[in-house]
């Protein structure tokens, strides 16, 4: 398994609700979806983040050892908003 910590910073003048944040992980050249785990260290976003502040969420996924050289993490903070995408190896 691999644990991913996502930080969202609110650069706006209004509070931003984080209850709709979605974090997904895929691995390999075919972007095979990784299964999320209900790990005790998991802490999904569930509140608001105030202007000028940041919040962190922790997500855990199953990633085969031989597929960790190419993973993609997608983060969406609300429905309809563009997805943020991060790609690279994980240790």
PDB file of N, CA and C in Angstrom:
ATOM      1  N   UNK A   1       0.838  -1.190   0.000  1.00  0.00           N
ATOM      2  CA  UNK A   1       0.000   0.000   0.000  1.00  0.00           C
ATOM      3  C   UNK A   1       0.879   1.248   0.000  1.00  0.00           C
ATOM      4  N   UNK A   2       0.297   2.339  -0.468  1.00  0.00           N
ATOM      5  CA  UNK A   2       0.976   3.636  -0.468  1.00  0.00           C
ATOM      6  C   UNK A   2       0.031   4.674   0.110  1.00  0.00           C
ATOM      7  N   UNK A   3       0.588   5.519   0.979  1.00  0.00           N
ATOM      8  CA  UNK A   3      -0.175   6.591   1.603  1.00  0.00           C
ATOM      9  C   UNK A   3       0.147   7.892   0.870  1.00  0.00           C
ATOM     10  N   UNK A   4      -0.892   8.657   0.565  1.00  0.00           N
ATOM     11  CA  UNK A   4      -0.756   9.922  -0.149  1.00  0.00           C
ATOM     12  C   UNK A   4      -1.325  11.032   0.730  1.00  0.00           C
ATOM     13  N   UNK A   5      -0.538  12.066   0.946  1.00  0.00           N
ATOM     14  CA  UNK A   5      -1.020  13.240   1.675  1.00  0.00           C
ATOM     15  C   UNK A   5      -1.223  14.361   0.677  1.00  0.00           C
ATOM     16  N   UNK A   6      -2.422  14.929   0.691  1.00  0.00           N
ATOM     17  CA  UNK A   6      -2.775  16.013  -0.226  1.00  0.00           C
ATOM     18  C   UNK A   6      -3.033  17.265   0.602  1.00  0.00           C
ATOM     19  N   UNK A   7      -2.414  18.359   0.198  1.00  0.00           N
ATOM     20  CA  UNK A   7      -2.627  19.643   0.873  1.00  0.00           C
ATOM     21  C   UNK A   7      -3.347  20.579  -0.096  1.00  0.00           C
ATOM     22  N   UNK A   8      -4.414  21.194   0.385  1.00  0.00           N
ATOM     23  CA  UNK A   8      -5.147  22.186  -0.391  1.00  0.00           C
ATOM     24  C   UNK A   8      -5.010  23.528   0.319  1.00  0.00           C
ATOM     25  N   UNK A   9      -4.529  24.526  -0.421  1.00  0.00           N
ATOM     26  CA  UNK A   9      -4.391  25.875   0.111  1.00  0.00           C
ATOM     27  C   UNK A   9      -5.481  26.746  -0.491  1.00  0.00           C
ATOM     28  N   UNK A  10      -6.141  27.510   0.349  1.00  0.00           N
ATOM     29  CA  UNK A  10      -7.207  28.396  -0.110  1.00  0.00           C
ATOM     30  C   UNK A  10      -6.628  29.777  -0.362  1.00  0.00           C
ATOM     31  N   UNK A  11      -6.468  30.113  -1.631  1.00  0.00           N
ATOM     32  CA  UNK A  11      -5.947  31.424  -2.015  1.00  0.00           C
ATOM     33  C   UNK A  11      -7.047  32.408  -2.359  1.00  0.00           C
ATOM     34  N   UNK A  12      -8.298  32.072  -2.019  1.00  0.00           N
ATOM     35  CA  UNK A  12      -9.418  32.961  -2.312  1.00  0.00           C
ATOM     36  C   UNK A  12      -9.782  33.781  -1.079  1.00  0.00           C
ATOM     37  N   UNK A  13     -10.766  34.642  -1.237  1.00  0.00           N
ATOM     38  CA  UNK A  13     -11.234  35.473  -0.131  1.00  0.00           C
ATOM     39  C   UNK A  13     -12.416  34.847   0.603  1.00  0.00           C
ATOM     40  N   UNK A  14     -12.847  33.663   0.188  1.00  0.00           N
ATOM     41  CA  UNK A  14     -13.999  32.992   0.775  1.00  0.00           C
ATOM     42  C   UNK A  14     -13.611  31.604   1.288  1.00  0.00           C
ATOM     43  N   UNK A  15     -14.310  31.089   2.301  1.00  0.00           N
ATOM     44  CA  UNK A  15     -14.078  29.703   2.724  1.00  0.00           C
ATOM     45  C   UNK A  15     -14.410  28.736   1.581  1.00  0.00           C
ATOM     46  N   UNK A  16     -13.692  27.627   1.527  1.00  0.00           N
ATOM     47  CA  UNK A  16     -13.915  26.600   0.505  1.00  0.00           C
ATOM     48  C   UNK A  16     -14.289  25.296   1.207  1.00  0.00           C
ATOM     49  N   UNK A  17     -15.416  24.705   0.805  1.00  0.00           N
ATOM     50  CA  UNK A  17     -15.852  23.426   1.370  1.00  0.00           C
ATOM     51  C   UNK A  17     -15.004  22.303   0.788  1.00  0.00           C
ATOM     52  N   UNK A  18     -14.566  21.390   1.642  1.00  0.00           N
ATOM     53  CA  UNK A  18     -13.708  20.289   1.203  1.00  0.00           C
ATOM     54  C   UNK A  18     -14.403  18.930   1.288  1.00  0.00           C
ATOM     55  N   UNK A  19     -15.675  18.895   1.633  1.00  0.00           N
ATOM     56  CA  UNK A  19     -16.393  17.632   1.758  1.00  0.00           C
ATOM     57  C   UNK A  19     -16.529  16.870   0.453  1.00  0.00           C
ATOM     58  N   UNK A  20     -16.387  17.539  -0.679  1.00  0.00           N
ATOM     59  CA  UNK A  20     -16.518  16.881  -1.979  1.00  0.00           C
ATOM     60  C   UNK A  20     -15.196  16.545  -2.642  1.00  0.00           C
ATOM     61  N   UNK A  21     -14.090  16.669  -1.920  1.00  0.00           N
ATOM     62  CA  UNK A  21     -12.775  16.365  -2.504  1.00  0.00           C
ATOM     63  C   UNK A  21     -12.706  14.885  -2.876  1.00  0.00           C
ATOM     64  N   UNK A  22     -12.213  14.616  -4.075  1.00  0.00           N
ATOM     65  CA  UNK A  22     -11.990  13.243  -4.538  1.00  0.00           C
ATOM     66  C   UNK A  22     -10.511  13.076  -4.867  1.00  0.00           C
ATOM     67  N   UNK A  23      -9.911  12.016  -4.348  1.00  0.00           N
ATOM     68  CA  UNK A  23      -8.509  11.697  -4.627  1.00  0.00           C
ATOM     69  C   UNK A  23      -8.470  10.288  -5.179  1.00  0.00           C
ATOM     70  N   UNK A  24      -7.878  10.145  -6.373  1.00  0.00           N
ATOM     71  CA  UNK A  24      -7.754   8.844  -7.029  1.00  0.00           C
ATOM     72  C   UNK A  24      -6.302   8.597  -7.390  1.00  0.00           C
ATOM     73  N   UNK A  25      -5.926   7.339  -7.419  1.00  0.00           N
ATOM     74  CA  UNK A  25      -4.568   6.964  -7.801  1.00  0.00           C
ATOM     75  C   UNK A  25      -4.660   5.857  -8.834  1.00  0.00           C
ATOM     76  N   UNK A  26      -3.847   5.976  -9.873  1.00  0.00           N
ATOM     77  CA  UNK A  26      -3.740   4.941 -10.903  1.00  0.00           C
ATOM     78  C   UNK A  26      -2.265   4.634 -11.095  1.00  0.00           C
ATOM     79  N   UNK A  27      -1.965   3.426 -11.589  1.00  0.00           N
ATOM     80  CA  UNK A  27      -0.565   3.045 -11.758  1.00  0.00           C
ATOM     81  C   UNK A  27      -0.343   2.383 -13.111  1.00  0.00           C
ATOM     82  N   UNK A  28       0.915   2.448 -13.545  1.00  0.00           N
ATOM     83  CA  UNK A  28       1.322   1.812 -14.789  1.00  0.00           C
ATOM     84  C   UNK A  28       0.956   2.627 -16.011  1.00  0.00           C
ATOM     85  N   UNK A  29       1.463   2.197 -17.174  1.00  0.00           N
ATOM     86  CA  UNK A  29       1.217   2.934 -18.422  1.00  0.00           C
ATOM     87  C   UNK A  29      -0.259   2.921 -18.833  1.00  0.00           C
ATOM     88  N   UNK A  30      -1.006   1.915 -18.385  1.00  0.00           N
ATOM     89  CA  UNK A  30      -2.432   1.843 -18.719  1.00  0.00           C
ATOM     90  C   UNK A  30      -3.294   2.561 -17.684  1.00  0.00           C
ATOM     91  N   UNK A  31      -2.660   3.157 -16.690  1.00  0.00           N
ATOM     92  CA  UNK A  31      -3.359   3.872 -15.616  1.00  0.00           C
ATOM     93  C   UNK A  31      -4.432   3.005 -14.957  1.00  0.00           C
ATOM     94  N   UNK A  32      -4.001   1.872 -14.480  1.00  0.00           N
ATOM     95  CA  UNK A  32      -4.888   0.962 -13.768  1.00  0.00           C
ATOM     96  C   UNK A  32      -5.303   1.598 -12.447  1.00  0.00           C
ATOM     97  N   UNK A  33      -6.604   1.715 -12.174  1.00  0.00           N
ATOM     98  CA  UNK A  33      -7.032   2.329 -10.919  1.00  0.00           C
ATOM     99  C   UNK A  33      -6.574   1.521  -9.713  1.00  0.00           C
ATOM    100  N   UNK A  34      -6.061   2.221  -8.714  1.00  0.00           N
ATOM    101  CA  UNK A  34      -5.645   1.584  -7.466  1.00  0.00           C
ATOM    102  C   UNK A  34      -6.841   1.537  -6.524  1.00  0.00           C
ATOM    103  N   UNK A  35      -6.936   0.471  -5.775  1.00  0.00           N
ATOM    104  CA  UNK A  35      -8.029   0.332  -4.804  1.00  0.00           C
ATOM    105  C   UNK A  35      -7.711   1.127  -3.549  1.00  0.00           C
ATOM    106  N   UNK A  36      -8.660   1.950  -3.091  1.00  0.00           N
ATOM    107  CA  UNK A  36      -8.446   2.644  -1.818  1.00  0.00           C
ATOM    108  C   UNK A  36      -8.572   1.660  -0.663  1.00  0.00           C
ATOM    109  N   UNK A  37      -7.816   1.908   0.394  1.00  0.00           N
ATOM    110  CA  UNK A  37      -7.850   1.061   1.580  1.00  0.00           C
ATOM    111  C   UNK A  37      -8.443   1.835   2.749  1.00  0.00           C
ATOM    112  N   UNK A  38      -9.175   1.138   3.584  1.00  0.00           N
ATOM    113  CA  UNK A  38      -9.725   1.744   4.793  1.00  0.00           C
ATOM    114  C   UNK A  38      -8.710   1.557   5.919  1.00  0.00           C
ATOM    115  N   UNK A  39      -7.586   2.236   5.780  1.00  0.00           N
ATOM    116  CA  UNK A  39      -6.469   2.149   6.703  1.00  0.00           C
ATOM    117  C   UNK A  39      -6.684   3.097   7.885  1.00  0.00           C
ATOM    118  N   UNK A  40      -6.231   2.741   9.094  1.00  0.00           N
ATOM    119  CA  UNK A  40      -6.402   3.635  10.248  1.00  0.00           C
ATOM    120  C   UNK A  40      -5.735   5.003  10.076  1.00  0.00           C
ATOM    121  N   UNK A  41      -4.728   5.109   9.198  1.00  0.00           N
ATOM    122  CA  UNK A  41      -4.049   6.391   8.999  1.00  0.00           C
ATOM    123  C   UNK A  41      -4.785   7.290   7.994  1.00  0.00           C
ATOM    124  N   UNK A  42      -5.805   6.757   7.370  1.00  0.00           N
ATOM    125  CA  UNK A  42      -6.581   7.510   6.375  1.00  0.00           C
ATOM    126  C   UNK A  42      -7.349   8.637   7.065  1.00  0.00           C
ATOM    127  N   UNK A  43      -7.244   9.848   6.502  1.00  0.00           N
ATOM    128  CA  UNK A  43      -7.959  11.019   7.020  1.00  0.00           C
ATOM    129  C   UNK A  43      -8.452  11.866   5.857  1.00  0.00           C
ATOM    130  N   UNK A  44      -9.600  11.528   5.277  1.00  0.00           N
ATOM    131  CA  UNK A  44     -10.084  12.311   4.134  1.00  0.00           C
ATOM    132  C   UNK A  44     -10.500  13.723   4.560  1.00  0.00           C
ATOM    133  N   UNK A  45     -10.517  14.623   3.586  1.00  0.00           N
ATOM    134  CA  UNK A  45     -11.011  15.978   3.838  1.00  0.00           C
ATOM    135  C   UNK A  45     -12.487  15.896   4.227  1.00  0.00           C
ATOM    136  N   UNK A  46     -12.902  16.744   5.174  1.00  0.00           N
ATOM    137  CA  UNK A  46     -14.302  16.713   5.581  1.00  0.00           C
ATOM    138  C   UNK A  46     -14.823  18.062   6.044  1.00  0.00           C
ATOM    139  N   UNK A  47     -14.012  19.104   5.992  1.00  0.00           N
ATOM    140  CA  UNK A  47     -14.428  20.397   6.540  1.00  0.00           C
ATOM    141  C   UNK A  47     -14.189  21.513   5.538  1.00  0.00           C
ATOM    142  N   UNK A  48     -14.229  22.706   6.041  1.00  0.00           N
ATOM    143  CA  UNK A  48     -13.953  23.902   5.252  1.00  0.00           C
ATOM    144  C   UNK A  48     -12.491  24.301   5.459  1.00  0.00           C
ATOM    145  N   UNK A  49     -11.960  25.015   4.473  1.00  0.00           N
ATOM    146  CA  UNK A  49     -10.656  25.642   4.657  1.00  0.00           C
ATOM    147  C   UNK A  49     -10.872  27.146   4.475  1.00  0.00           C
ATOM    148  N   UNK A  50     -10.429  27.892   5.452  1.00  0.00           N
ATOM    149  CA  UNK A  50     -10.642  29.338   5.482  1.00  0.00           C
ATOM    150  C   UNK A  50      -9.674  30.052   4.534  1.00  0.00           C
ATOM    151  N   UNK A  51      -9.995  31.272   4.131  1.00  0.00           N
ATOM    152  CA  UNK A  51      -9.097  32.037   3.252  1.00  0.00           C
ATOM    153  C   UNK A  51      -7.690  32.135   3.844  1.00  0.00           C
ATOM    154  N   UNK A  52      -6.692  31.913   3.020  1.00  0.00           N
ATOM    155  CA  UNK A  52      -5.302  32.001   3.454  1.00  0.00           C
ATOM    156  C   UNK A  52      -4.812  30.807   4.250  1.00  0.00           C
ATOM    157  N   UNK A  53      -5.662  29.817   4.476  1.00  0.00           N
ATOM    158  CA  UNK A  53      -5.297  28.638   5.254  1.00  0.00           C
ATOM    159  C   UNK A  53      -5.139  27.423   4.333  1.00  0.00           C
ATOM    160  N   UNK A  54      -4.653  26.323   4.904  1.00  0.00           N
ATOM    161  CA  UNK A  54      -4.536  25.072   4.153  1.00  0.00           C
ATOM    162  C   UNK A  54      -5.083  23.934   5.003  1.00  0.00           C
ATOM    163  N   UNK A  55      -5.407  22.839   4.332  1.00  0.00           N
ATOM    164  CA  UNK A  55      -5.883  21.631   5.002  1.00  0.00           C
ATOM    165  C   UNK A  55      -5.242  20.431   4.318  1.00  0.00           C
ATOM    166  N   UNK A  56      -5.079  19.350   5.070  1.00  0.00           N
ATOM    167  CA  UNK A  56      -4.487  18.129   4.520  1.00  0.00           C
ATOM    168  C   UNK A  56      -5.452  16.960   4.657  1.00  0.00           C
ATOM    169  N   UNK A  57      -5.411  16.098   3.658  1.00  0.00           N
ATOM    170  CA  UNK A  57      -6.133  14.843   3.700  1.00  0.00           C
ATOM    171  C   UNK A  57      -5.146  13.724   3.425  1.00  0.00           C
ATOM    172  N   UNK A  58      -5.356  12.567   4.040  1.00  0.00           N
ATOM    173  CA  UNK A  58      -4.470  11.416   3.859  1.00  0.00           C
ATOM    174  C   UNK A  58      -5.297  10.274   3.280  1.00  0.00           C
ATOM    175  N   UNK A  59      -4.797   9.681   2.208  1.00  0.00           N
ATOM    176  CA  UNK A  59      -5.482   8.609   1.495  1.00  0.00           C
ATOM    177  C   UNK A  59      -4.518   7.448   1.314  1.00  0.00           C
ATOM    178  N   UNK A  60      -5.035   6.224   1.354  1.00  0.00           N
ATOM    179  CA  UNK A  60      -4.189   5.029   1.254  1.00  0.00           C
ATOM    180  C   UNK A  60      -4.732   4.156   0.123  1.00  0.00           C
ATOM    181  N   UNK A  61      -3.822   3.688  -0.734  1.00  0.00           N
ATOM    182  CA  UNK A  61      -4.182   2.889  -1.900  1.00  0.00           C
ATOM    183  C   UNK A  61      -3.306   1.647  -1.999  1.00  0.00           C
ATOM    184  N   UNK A  62      -3.851   0.606  -2.603  1.00  0.00           N
ATOM    185  CA  UNK A  62      -3.074  -0.582  -2.931  1.00  0.00           C
ATOM    186  C   UNK A  62      -2.359  -0.335  -4.254  1.00  0.00           C
ATOM    187  N   UNK A  63      -1.029  -0.424  -4.233  1.00  0.00           N
ATOM    188  CA  UNK A  63      -0.226  -0.253  -5.446  1.00  0.00           C
ATOM    189  C   UNK A  63       0.777  -1.398  -5.491  1.00  0.00           C
ATOM    190  N   UNK A  64       0.697  -2.274  -6.505  1.00  0.00           N
ATOM    191  CA  UNK A  64       1.652  -3.383  -6.586  1.00  0.00           C
ATOM    192  C   UNK A  64       3.093  -2.876  -6.608  1.00  0.00           C
ATOM    193  N   UNK A  65       3.983  -3.621  -5.985  1.00  0.00           N
ATOM    194  CA  UNK A  65       5.392  -3.228  -5.896  1.00  0.00           C
ATOM    195  C   UNK A  65       6.013  -3.013  -7.270  1.00  0.00           C
ATOM    196  N   UNK A  66       5.587  -3.785  -8.260  1.00  0.00           N
ATOM    197  CA  UNK A  66       6.181  -3.650  -9.589  1.00  0.00           C
ATOM    198  C   UNK A  66       5.522  -2.561 -10.429  1.00  0.00           C
ATOM    199  N   UNK A  67       4.613  -1.783  -9.843  1.00  0.00           N
ATOM    200  CA  UNK A  67       3.925  -0.717 -10.585  1.00  0.00           C
ATOM    201  C   UNK A  67       4.133   0.653  -9.956  1.00  0.00           C
ATOM    202  N   UNK A  68       5.109   0.778  -9.101  1.00  0.00           N
ATOM    203  CA  UNK A  68       5.308   2.030  -8.367  1.00  0.00           C
ATOM    204  C   UNK A  68       6.195   3.031  -9.090  1.00  0.00           C
ATOM    205  N   UNK A  69       6.709   2.658 -10.256  1.00  0.00           N
ATOM    206  CA  UNK A  69       7.576   3.575 -10.990  1.00  0.00           C
ATOM    207  C   UNK A  69       6.778   4.580 -11.810  1.00  0.00           C
ATOM    208  N   UNK A  70       5.470   4.358 -11.971  1.00  0.00           N
ATOM    209  CA  UNK A  70       4.641   5.301 -12.714  1.00  0.00           C
ATOM    210  C   UNK A  70       3.237   5.320 -12.113  1.00  0.00           C
ATOM    211  N   UNK A  71       2.995   6.321 -11.274  1.00  0.00           N
ATOM    212  CA  UNK A  71       1.660   6.481 -10.693  1.00  0.00           C
ATOM    213  C   UNK A  71       1.127   7.865 -11.050  1.00  0.00           C
ATOM    214  N   UNK A  72      -0.183   7.962 -11.100  1.00  0.00           N
ATOM    215  CA  UNK A  72      -0.855   9.236 -11.338  1.00  0.00           C
ATOM    216  C   UNK A  72      -1.865   9.449 -10.225  1.00  0.00           C
ATOM    217  N   UNK A  73      -1.778  10.601  -9.601  1.00  0.00           N
ATOM    218  CA  UNK A  73      -2.732  10.980  -8.556  1.00  0.00           C
ATOM    219  C   UNK A  73      -3.576  12.115  -9.118  1.00  0.00           C
ATOM    220  N   UNK A  74      -4.897  11.941  -9.040  1.00  0.00           N
ATOM    221  CA  UNK A  74      -5.827  12.975  -9.475  1.00  0.00           C
ATOM    222  C   UNK A  74      -6.573  13.498  -8.259  1.00  0.00           C
ATOM    223  N   UNK A  75      -6.697  14.828  -8.194  1.00  0.00           N
ATOM    224  CA  UNK A  75      -7.399  15.476  -7.089  1.00  0.00           C
ATOM    225  C   UNK A  75      -8.423  16.434  -7.677  1.00  0.00           C
ATOM    226  N   UNK A  76      -9.665  16.273  -7.246  1.00  0.00           N
ATOM    227  CA  UNK A  76     -10.724  17.213  -7.594  1.00  0.00           C
ATOM    228  C   UNK A  76     -11.301  17.768  -6.312  1.00  0.00           C
ATOM    229  N   UNK A  77     -11.438  19.090  -6.227  1.00  0.00           N
ATOM    230  CA  UNK A  77     -11.910  19.636  -4.957  1.00  0.00           C
ATOM    231  C   UNK A  77     -13.414  19.879  -4.940  1.00  0.00           C
ATOM    232  N   UNK A  78     -14.057  19.886  -6.119  1.00  0.00           N
ATOM    233  CA  UNK A  78     -15.509  19.980  -6.179  1.00  0.00           C
ATOM    234  C   UNK A  78     -15.975  19.525  -7.557  1.00  0.00           C
ATOM    235  N   UNK A  79     -17.215  19.087  -7.644  1.00  0.00           N
ATOM    236  CA  UNK A  79     -17.765  18.618  -8.911  1.00  0.00           C
ATOM    237  C   UNK A  79     -17.706  19.736  -9.953  1.00  0.00           C
ATOM    238  N   UNK A  80     -17.241  19.394 -11.145  1.00  0.00           N
ATOM    239  CA  UNK A  80     -17.157  20.353 -12.233  1.00  0.00           C
ATOM    240  C   UNK A  80     -15.871  21.141 -12.298  1.00  0.00           C
ATOM    241  N   UNK A  81     -15.085  21.127 -11.236  1.00  0.00           N
ATOM    242  CA  UNK A  81     -13.805  21.845 -11.240  1.00  0.00           C
ATOM    243  C   UNK A  81     -12.764  21.009 -11.969  1.00  0.00           C
ATOM    244  N   UNK A  82     -11.776  21.641 -12.586  1.00  0.00           N
ATOM    245  CA  UNK A  82     -10.722  20.873 -13.246  1.00  0.00           C
ATOM    246  C   UNK A  82      -9.991  19.970 -12.251  1.00  0.00           C
ATOM    247  N   UNK A  83      -9.568  18.805 -12.721  1.00  0.00           N
ATOM    248  CA  UNK A  83      -8.783  17.891 -11.888  1.00  0.00           C
ATOM    249  C   UNK A  83      -7.322  18.318 -11.892  1.00  0.00           C
ATOM    250  N   UNK A  84      -6.691  18.208 -10.750  1.00  0.00           N
ATOM    251  CA  UNK A  84      -5.252  18.384 -10.656  1.00  0.00           C
ATOM    252  C   UNK A  84      -4.631  17.013 -10.793  1.00  0.00           C
ATOM    253  N   UNK A  85      -3.541  16.927 -11.535  1.00  0.00           N
ATOM    254  CA  UNK A  85      -2.942  15.622 -11.813  1.00  0.00           C
ATOM    255  C   UNK A  85      -1.444  15.680 -11.548  1.00  0.00           C
ATOM    256  N   UNK A  86      -0.959  14.663 -10.820  1.00  0.00           N
ATOM    257  CA  UNK A  86       0.453  14.548 -10.494  1.00  0.00           C
ATOM    258  C   UNK A  86       0.913  13.157 -10.930  1.00  0.00           C
ATOM    259  N   UNK A  87       2.032  13.098 -11.658  1.00  0.00           N
ATOM    260  CA  UNK A  87       2.517  11.824 -12.185  1.00  0.00           C
ATOM    261  C   UNK A  87       3.993  11.670 -11.856  1.00  0.00           C
ATOM    262  N   UNK A  88       4.375  10.447 -11.454  1.00  0.00           N
ATOM    263  CA  UNK A  88       5.774  10.164 -11.181  1.00  0.00           C
ATOM    264  C   UNK A  88       5.915   8.878 -10.390  1.00  0.00           C
ATOM    265  N   UNK A  89       7.133   8.537  -9.998  1.00  0.00           N
ATOM    266  CA  UNK A  89       7.355   7.305  -9.217  1.00  0.00           C
ATOM    267  C   UNK A  89       7.041   7.522  -7.743  1.00  0.00           C
ATOM    268  N   UNK A  90       6.724   6.429  -7.051  1.00  0.00           N
ATOM    269  CA  UNK A  90       6.582   6.451  -5.594  1.00  0.00           C
ATOM    270  C   UNK A  90       7.492   5.381  -5.019  1.00  0.00           C
ATOM    271  N   UNK A  91       8.039   5.684  -3.872  1.00  0.00           N
ATOM    272  CA  UNK A  91       8.957   4.735  -3.227  1.00  0.00           C
ATOM    273  C   UNK A  91       8.198   3.738  -2.401  1.00  0.00           C
TER     274      UNK A  91
END
